[in-house]
PDB file of C-alpha atoms in Angstrom:
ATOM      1  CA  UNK A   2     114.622 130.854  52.488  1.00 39.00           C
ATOM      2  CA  UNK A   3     111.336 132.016  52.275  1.00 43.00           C
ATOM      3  CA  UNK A   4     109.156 133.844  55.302  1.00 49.00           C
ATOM      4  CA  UNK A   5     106.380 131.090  54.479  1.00 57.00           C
ATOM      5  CA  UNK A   6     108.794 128.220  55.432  1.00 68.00           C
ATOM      6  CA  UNK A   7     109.366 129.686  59.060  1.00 72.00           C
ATOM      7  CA  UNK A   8     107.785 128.646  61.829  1.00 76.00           C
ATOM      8  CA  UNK A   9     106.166 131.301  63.810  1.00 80.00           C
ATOM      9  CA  UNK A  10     107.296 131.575  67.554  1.00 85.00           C
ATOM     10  CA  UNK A  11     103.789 130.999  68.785  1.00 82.00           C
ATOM     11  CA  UNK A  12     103.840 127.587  66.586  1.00 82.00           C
ATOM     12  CA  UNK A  13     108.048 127.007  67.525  1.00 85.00           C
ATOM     13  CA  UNK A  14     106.591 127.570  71.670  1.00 88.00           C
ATOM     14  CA  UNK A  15     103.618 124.954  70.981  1.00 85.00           C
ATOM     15  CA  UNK A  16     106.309 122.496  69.335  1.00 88.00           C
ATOM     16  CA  UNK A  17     108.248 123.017  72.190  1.00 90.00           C
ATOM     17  CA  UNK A  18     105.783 122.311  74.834  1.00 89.00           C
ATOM     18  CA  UNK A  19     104.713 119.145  73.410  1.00 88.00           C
ATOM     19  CA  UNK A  20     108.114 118.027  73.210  1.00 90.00           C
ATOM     20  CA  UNK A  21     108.431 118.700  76.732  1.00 92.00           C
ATOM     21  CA  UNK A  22     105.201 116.958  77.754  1.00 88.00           C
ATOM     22  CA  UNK A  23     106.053 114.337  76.043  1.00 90.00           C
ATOM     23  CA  UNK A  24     109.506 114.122  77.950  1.00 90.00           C
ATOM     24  CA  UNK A  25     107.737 114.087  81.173  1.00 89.00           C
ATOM     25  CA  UNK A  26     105.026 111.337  80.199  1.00 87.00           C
ATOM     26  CA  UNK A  27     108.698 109.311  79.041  1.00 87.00           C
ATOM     27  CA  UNK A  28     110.234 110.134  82.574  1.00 86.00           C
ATOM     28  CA  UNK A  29     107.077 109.242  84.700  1.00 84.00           C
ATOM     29  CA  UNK A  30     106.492 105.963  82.585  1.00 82.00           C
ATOM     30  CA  UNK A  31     110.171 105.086  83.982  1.00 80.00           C
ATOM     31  CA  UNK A  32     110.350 106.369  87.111  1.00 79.00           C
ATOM     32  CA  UNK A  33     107.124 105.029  89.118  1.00 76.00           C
ATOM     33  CA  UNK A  34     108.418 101.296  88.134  1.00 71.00           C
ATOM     34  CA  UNK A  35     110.012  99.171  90.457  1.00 64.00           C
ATOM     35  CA  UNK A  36     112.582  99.560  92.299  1.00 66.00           C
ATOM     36  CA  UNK A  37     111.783 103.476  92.545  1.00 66.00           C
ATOM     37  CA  UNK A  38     108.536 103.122  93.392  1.00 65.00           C
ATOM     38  CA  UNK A  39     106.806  99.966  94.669  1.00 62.00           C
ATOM     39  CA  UNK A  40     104.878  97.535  92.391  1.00 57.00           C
ATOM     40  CA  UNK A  41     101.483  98.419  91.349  1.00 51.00           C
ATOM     41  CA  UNK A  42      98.981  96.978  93.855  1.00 50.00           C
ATOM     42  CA  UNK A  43      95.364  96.276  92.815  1.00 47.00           C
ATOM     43  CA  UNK A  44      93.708  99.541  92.453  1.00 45.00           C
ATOM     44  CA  UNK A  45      95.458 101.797  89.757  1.00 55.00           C
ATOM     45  CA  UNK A  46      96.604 104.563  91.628  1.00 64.00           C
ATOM     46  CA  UNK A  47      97.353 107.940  89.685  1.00 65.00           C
ATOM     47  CA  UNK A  48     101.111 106.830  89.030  1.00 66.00           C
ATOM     48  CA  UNK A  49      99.747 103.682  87.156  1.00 67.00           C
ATOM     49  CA  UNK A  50      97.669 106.223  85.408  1.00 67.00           C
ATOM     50  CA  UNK A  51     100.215 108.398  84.367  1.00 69.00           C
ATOM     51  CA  UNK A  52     102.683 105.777  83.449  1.00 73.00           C
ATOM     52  CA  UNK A  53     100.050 104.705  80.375  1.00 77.00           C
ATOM     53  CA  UNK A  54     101.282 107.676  78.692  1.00 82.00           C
ATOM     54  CA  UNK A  55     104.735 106.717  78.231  1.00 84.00           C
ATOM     55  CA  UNK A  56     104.456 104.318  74.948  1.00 84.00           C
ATOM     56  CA  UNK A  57     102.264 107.715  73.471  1.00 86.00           C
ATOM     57  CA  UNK A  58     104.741 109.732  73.938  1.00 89.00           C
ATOM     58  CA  UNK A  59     107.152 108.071  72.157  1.00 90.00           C
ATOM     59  CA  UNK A  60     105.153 107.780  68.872  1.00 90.00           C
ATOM     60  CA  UNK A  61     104.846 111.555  69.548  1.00 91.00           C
ATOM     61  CA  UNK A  62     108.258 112.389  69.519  1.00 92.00           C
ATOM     62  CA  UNK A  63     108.811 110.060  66.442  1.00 94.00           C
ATOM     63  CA  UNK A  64     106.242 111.747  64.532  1.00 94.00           C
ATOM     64  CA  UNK A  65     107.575 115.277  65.725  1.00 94.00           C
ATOM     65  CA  UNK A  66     110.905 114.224  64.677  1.00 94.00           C
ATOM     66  CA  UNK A  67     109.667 113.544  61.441  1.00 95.00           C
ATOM     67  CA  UNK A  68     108.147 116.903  61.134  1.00 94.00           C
ATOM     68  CA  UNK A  69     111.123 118.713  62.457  1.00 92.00           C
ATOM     69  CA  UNK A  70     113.521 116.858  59.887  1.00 94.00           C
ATOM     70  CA  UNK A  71     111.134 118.066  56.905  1.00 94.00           C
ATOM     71  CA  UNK A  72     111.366 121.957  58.428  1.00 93.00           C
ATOM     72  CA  UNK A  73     115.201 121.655  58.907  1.00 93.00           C
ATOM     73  CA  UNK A  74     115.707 119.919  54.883  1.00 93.00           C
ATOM     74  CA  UNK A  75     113.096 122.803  53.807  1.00 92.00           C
ATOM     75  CA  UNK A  76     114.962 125.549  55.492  1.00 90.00           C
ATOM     76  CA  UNK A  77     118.466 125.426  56.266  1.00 89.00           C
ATOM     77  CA  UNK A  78     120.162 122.223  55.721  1.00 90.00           C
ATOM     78  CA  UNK A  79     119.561 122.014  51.689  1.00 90.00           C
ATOM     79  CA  UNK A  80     122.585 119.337  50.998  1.00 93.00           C
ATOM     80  CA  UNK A  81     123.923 116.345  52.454  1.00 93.00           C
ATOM     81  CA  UNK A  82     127.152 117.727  53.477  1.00 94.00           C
ATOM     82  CA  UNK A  83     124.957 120.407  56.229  1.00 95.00           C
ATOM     83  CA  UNK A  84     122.309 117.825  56.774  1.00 96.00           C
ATOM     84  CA  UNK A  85     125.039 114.884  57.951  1.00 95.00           C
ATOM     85  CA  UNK A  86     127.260 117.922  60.342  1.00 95.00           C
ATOM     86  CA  UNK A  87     124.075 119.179  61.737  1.00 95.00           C
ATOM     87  CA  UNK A  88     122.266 115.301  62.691  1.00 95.00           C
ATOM     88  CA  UNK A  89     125.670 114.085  63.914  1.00 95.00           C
ATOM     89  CA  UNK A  90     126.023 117.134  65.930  1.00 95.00           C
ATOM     90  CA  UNK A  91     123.139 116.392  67.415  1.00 92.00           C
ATOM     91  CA  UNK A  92     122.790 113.803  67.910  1.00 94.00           C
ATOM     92  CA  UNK A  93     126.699 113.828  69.820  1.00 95.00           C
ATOM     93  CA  UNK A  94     125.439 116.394  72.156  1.00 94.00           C
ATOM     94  CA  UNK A  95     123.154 114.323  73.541  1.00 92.00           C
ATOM     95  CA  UNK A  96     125.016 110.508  73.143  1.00 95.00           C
ATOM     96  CA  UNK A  97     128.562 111.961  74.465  1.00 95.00           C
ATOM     97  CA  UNK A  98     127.276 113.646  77.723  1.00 96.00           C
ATOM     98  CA  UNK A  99     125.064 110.558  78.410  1.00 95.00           C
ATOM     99  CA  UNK A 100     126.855 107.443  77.713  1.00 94.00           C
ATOM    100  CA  UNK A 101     129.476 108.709  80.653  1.00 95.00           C
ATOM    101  CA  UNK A 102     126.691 110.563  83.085  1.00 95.00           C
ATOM    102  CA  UNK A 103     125.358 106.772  82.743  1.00 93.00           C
ATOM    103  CA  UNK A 104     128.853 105.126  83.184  1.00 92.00           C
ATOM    104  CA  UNK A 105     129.834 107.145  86.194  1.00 94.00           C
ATOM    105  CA  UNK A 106     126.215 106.505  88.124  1.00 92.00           C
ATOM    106  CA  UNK A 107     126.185 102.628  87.298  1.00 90.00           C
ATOM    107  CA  UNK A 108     129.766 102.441  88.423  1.00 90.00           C
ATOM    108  CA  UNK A 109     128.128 104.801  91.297  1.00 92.00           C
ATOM    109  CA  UNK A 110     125.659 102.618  91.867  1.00 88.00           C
ATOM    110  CA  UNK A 111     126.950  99.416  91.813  1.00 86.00           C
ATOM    111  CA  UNK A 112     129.408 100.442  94.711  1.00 90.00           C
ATOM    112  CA  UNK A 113     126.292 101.397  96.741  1.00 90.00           C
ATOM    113  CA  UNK A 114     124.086  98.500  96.106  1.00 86.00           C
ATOM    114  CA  UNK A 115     125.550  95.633  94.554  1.00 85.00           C
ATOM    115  CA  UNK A 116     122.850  93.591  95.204  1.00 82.00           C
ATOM    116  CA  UNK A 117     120.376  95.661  93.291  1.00 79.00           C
ATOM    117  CA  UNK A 118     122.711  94.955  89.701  1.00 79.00           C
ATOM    118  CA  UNK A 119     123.623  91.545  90.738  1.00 77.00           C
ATOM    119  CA  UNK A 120     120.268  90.820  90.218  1.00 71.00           C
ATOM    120  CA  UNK A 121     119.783  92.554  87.454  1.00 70.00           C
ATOM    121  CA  UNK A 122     116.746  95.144  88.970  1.00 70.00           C
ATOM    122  CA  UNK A 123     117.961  98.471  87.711  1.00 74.00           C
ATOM    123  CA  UNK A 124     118.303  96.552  83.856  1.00 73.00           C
ATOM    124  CA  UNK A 125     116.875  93.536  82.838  1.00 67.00           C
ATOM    125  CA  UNK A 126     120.410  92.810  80.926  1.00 72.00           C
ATOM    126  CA  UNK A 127     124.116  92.475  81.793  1.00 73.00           C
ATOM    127  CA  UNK A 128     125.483  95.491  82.080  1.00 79.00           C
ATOM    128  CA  UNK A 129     128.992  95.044  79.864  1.00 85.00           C
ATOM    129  CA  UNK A 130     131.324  97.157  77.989  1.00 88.00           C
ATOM    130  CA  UNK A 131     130.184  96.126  74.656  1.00 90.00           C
ATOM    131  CA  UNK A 132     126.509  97.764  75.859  1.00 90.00           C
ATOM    132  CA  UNK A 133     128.656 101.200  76.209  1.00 92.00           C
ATOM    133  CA  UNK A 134     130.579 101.241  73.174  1.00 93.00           C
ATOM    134  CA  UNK A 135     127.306  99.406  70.528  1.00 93.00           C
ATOM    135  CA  UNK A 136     125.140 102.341  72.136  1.00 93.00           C
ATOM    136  CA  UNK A 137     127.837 105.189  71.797  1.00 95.00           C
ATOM    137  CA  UNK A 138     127.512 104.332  68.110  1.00 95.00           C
ATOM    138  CA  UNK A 139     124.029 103.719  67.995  1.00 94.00           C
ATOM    139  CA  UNK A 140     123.840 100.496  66.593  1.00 93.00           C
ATOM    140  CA  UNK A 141     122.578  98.736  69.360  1.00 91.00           C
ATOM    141  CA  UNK A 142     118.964  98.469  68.024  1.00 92.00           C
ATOM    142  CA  UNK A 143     120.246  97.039  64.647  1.00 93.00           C
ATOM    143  CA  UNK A 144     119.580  93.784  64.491  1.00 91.00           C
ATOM    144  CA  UNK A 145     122.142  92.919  61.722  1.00 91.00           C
ATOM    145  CA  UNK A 146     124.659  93.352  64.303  1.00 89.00           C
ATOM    146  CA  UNK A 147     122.470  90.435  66.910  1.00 87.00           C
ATOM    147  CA  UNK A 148     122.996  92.661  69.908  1.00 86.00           C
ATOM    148  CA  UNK A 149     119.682  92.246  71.032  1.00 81.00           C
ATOM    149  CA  UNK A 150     118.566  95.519  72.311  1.00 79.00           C
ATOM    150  CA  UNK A 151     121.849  95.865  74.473  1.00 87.00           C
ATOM    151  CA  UNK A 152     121.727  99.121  76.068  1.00 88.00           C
ATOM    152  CA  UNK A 153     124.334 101.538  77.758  1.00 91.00           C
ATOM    153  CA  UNK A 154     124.580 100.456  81.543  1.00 87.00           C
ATOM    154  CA  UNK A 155     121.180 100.686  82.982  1.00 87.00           C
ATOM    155  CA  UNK A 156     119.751 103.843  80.237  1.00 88.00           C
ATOM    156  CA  UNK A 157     116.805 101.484  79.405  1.00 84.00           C
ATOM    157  CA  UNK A 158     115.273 104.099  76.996  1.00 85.00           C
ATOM    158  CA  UNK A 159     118.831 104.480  74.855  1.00 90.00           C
ATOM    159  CA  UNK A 160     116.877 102.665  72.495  1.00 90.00           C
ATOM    160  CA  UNK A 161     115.276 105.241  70.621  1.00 91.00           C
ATOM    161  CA  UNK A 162     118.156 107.182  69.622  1.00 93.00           C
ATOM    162  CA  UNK A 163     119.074 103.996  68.075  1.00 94.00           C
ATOM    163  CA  UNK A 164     115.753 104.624  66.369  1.00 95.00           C
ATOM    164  CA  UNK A 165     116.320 107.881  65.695  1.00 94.00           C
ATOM    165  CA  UNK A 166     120.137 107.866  63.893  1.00 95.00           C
ATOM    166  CA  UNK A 167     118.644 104.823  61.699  1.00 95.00           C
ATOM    167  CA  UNK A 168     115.834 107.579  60.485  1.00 96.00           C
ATOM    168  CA  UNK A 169     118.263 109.997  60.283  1.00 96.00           C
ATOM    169  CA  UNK A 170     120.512 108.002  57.979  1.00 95.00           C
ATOM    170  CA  UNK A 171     117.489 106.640  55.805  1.00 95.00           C
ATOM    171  CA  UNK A 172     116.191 110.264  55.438  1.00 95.00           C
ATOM    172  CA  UNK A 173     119.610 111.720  54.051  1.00 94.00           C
ATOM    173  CA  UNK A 174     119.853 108.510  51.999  1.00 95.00           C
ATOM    174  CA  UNK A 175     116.317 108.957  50.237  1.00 93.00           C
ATOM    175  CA  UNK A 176     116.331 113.133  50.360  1.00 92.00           C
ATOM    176  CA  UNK A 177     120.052 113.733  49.247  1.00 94.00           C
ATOM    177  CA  UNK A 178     121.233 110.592  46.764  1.00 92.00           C
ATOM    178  CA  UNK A 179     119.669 109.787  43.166  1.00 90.00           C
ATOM    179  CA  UNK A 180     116.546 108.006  42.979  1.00 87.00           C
ATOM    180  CA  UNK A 181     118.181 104.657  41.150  1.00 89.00           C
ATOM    181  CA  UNK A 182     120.635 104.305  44.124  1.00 92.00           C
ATOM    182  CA  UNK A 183     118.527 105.735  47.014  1.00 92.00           C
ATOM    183  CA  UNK A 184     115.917 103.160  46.319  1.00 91.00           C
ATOM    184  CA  UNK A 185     118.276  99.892  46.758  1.00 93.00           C
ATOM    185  CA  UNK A 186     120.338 101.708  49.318  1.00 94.00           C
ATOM    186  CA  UNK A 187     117.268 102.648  51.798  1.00 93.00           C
ATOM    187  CA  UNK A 188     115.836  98.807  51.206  1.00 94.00           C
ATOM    188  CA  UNK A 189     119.394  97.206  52.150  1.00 94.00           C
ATOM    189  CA  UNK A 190     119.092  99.774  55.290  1.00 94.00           C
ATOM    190  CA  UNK A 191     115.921  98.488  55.836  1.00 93.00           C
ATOM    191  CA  UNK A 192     117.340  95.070  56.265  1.00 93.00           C
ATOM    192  CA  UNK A 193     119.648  95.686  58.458  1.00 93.00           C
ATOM    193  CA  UNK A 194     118.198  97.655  60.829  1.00 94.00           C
ATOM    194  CA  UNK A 195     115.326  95.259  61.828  1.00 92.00           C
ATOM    195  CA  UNK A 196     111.770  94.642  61.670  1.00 92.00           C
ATOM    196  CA  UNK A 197     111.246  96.422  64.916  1.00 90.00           C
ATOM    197  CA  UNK A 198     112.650  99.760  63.515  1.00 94.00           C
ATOM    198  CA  UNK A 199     111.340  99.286  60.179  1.00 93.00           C
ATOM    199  CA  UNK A 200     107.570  98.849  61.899  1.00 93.00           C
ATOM    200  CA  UNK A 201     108.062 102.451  63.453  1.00 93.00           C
ATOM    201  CA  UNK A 202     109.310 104.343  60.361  1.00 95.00           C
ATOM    202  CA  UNK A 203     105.600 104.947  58.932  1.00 95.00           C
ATOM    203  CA  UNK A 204     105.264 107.334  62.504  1.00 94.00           C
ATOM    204  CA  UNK A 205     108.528 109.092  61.381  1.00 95.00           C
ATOM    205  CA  UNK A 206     107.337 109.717  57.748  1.00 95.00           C
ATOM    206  CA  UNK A 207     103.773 110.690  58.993  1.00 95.00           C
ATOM    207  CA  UNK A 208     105.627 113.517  60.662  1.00 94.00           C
ATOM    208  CA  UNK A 209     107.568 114.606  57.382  1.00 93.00           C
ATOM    209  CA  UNK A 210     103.894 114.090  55.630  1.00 94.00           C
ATOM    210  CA  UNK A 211     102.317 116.388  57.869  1.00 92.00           C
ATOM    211  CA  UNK A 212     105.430 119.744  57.432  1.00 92.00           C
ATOM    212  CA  UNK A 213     105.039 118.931  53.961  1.00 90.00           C
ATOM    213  CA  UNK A 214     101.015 119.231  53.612  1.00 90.00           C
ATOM    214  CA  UNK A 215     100.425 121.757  56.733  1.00 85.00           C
ATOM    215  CA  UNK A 216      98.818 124.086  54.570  1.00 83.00           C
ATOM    216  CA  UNK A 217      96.467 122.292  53.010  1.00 87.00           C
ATOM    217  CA  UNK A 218      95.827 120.355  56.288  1.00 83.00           C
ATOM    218  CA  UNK A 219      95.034 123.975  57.874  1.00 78.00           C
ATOM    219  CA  UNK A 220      93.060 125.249  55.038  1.00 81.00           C
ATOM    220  CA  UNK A 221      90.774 122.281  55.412  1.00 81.00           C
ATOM    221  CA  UNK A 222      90.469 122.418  58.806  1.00 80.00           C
ATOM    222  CA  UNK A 223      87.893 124.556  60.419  1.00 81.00           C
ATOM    223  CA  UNK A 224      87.738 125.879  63.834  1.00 83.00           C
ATOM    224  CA  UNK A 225      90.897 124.496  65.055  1.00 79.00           C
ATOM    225  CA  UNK A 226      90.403 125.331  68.577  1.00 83.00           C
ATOM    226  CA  UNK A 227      87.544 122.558  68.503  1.00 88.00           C
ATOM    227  CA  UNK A 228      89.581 119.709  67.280  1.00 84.00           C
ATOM    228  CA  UNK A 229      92.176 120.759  69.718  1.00 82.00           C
ATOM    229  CA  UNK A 230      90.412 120.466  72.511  1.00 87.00           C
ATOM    230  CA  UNK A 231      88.979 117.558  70.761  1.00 89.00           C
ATOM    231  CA  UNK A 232      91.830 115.469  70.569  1.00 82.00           C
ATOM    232  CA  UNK A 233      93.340 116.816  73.884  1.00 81.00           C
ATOM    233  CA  UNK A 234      90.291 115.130  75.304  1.00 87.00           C
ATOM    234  CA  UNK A 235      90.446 112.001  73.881  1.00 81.00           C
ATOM    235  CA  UNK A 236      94.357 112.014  75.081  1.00 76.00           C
ATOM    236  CA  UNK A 237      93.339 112.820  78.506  1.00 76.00           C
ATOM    237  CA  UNK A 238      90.232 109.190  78.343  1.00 77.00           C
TER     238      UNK A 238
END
């Protein structure tokens, strides 16, 4: 493992912070929706505002796991056998914890208001078993399997780790298995996960595209501070 394939700590903090903004921009698109905040009325008010960034930040964090995928393969996690413990890992970490935290506060929740689930305000879906145990194995986006974007309770957003675990598995099948089978393998994938995760998958590979060509990219690039505040600005209109 080479020094050059490291990421400094100043670069690691940066990748950290967007990741975080990113987060927020997810949780604000959620939260200021109905029924925890009241509709929007006719002039935009700054919640409004801020709830246009939540479809951004998504592609964000797509890209960004792209790019963090590429460090990981680069670095640390050389062979299939260490790339498949440390994705399912986790990816468990997070999925485990949730699927119940979500369980217990629907069940929570429900006792509280049953009209609010009744009519279906906190998800736009029945709220069945099935949802719990599709999402806990993260094929609830895969529409092979015709479950319609069923979702965990009322986790809405479960969706994208749905996302994610399908680019997981396509990356270890192209990175890690011999061209002639990884070809016909990743298309049948393709297939059965969907057109609406296949549509999404060029964001994940720009992300491994961009780790792999960072040095050229910065070499090229003159006075990064400028297009940084450049593109910050055009974020921000």
């Amino acid at each position: 493992m080479s020094d050059q394939r490291e990421l400094t700590p100043a670069y690691s903090l940066y990748l950290d912070a967007l990741r975080f903004v990113a987060a927020a921009a997810v949780y604000i698109n959620h939260i200021v929706k109905f029924p925890f905040l009241p509709a929007a009325q006719d002039a935009p008010s700054i919640w409004s505002l801020l709830e246009a960034y939540g479809a951004p930040a998504v592609t964000i964090f797509f890209v960004l796991s792209g790019f963090v995928i590429a460090y990981v393969v680069d670095t640390r996690e050389r062979d299939a056998r260490s790339y498949t413990i440390s994705r399912v890992s986790r990816l468990y970490s997070v999925v485990a914890p949730a699927v119940l935290l979500t369980l217990v506060l629907d069940v929570w929740g429900a006792y509280i208001d049953p009209t609010l689930y009744a009519h279906r305000v906190v998800s736009p879906k029945p709220m069945t078993a099935e949802g719990y145990i599709v999402s806990f194995f993260l094929v609830n986006e895969f529409q092979i399997l015709g479950f319609h974007g069923i979702a965990p309770g009322s986790n809405g957003p479960w969706w994208s780790l749905s996302f994610e675990a399908a680019y997981y598995l396509l990356a270890g099948v192209v990175l890690f298995t011999r061209p002639r089978f990884a070809i016909p393998i990743a298309a049948l994938l393709l297939l059965a996960v969907g057109k609406t995760i296949a549509v999404l998958l060029p964001l994940w590979v720009l992300g491994l595209l961009l780790y792999r060509y960072r040095e050229p990219l910065a070499r090229a690039l003159r006075w990064p501070a400028f297009w940084w505040g450049l593109s910050t600005v055009a974020i921000l209109a």
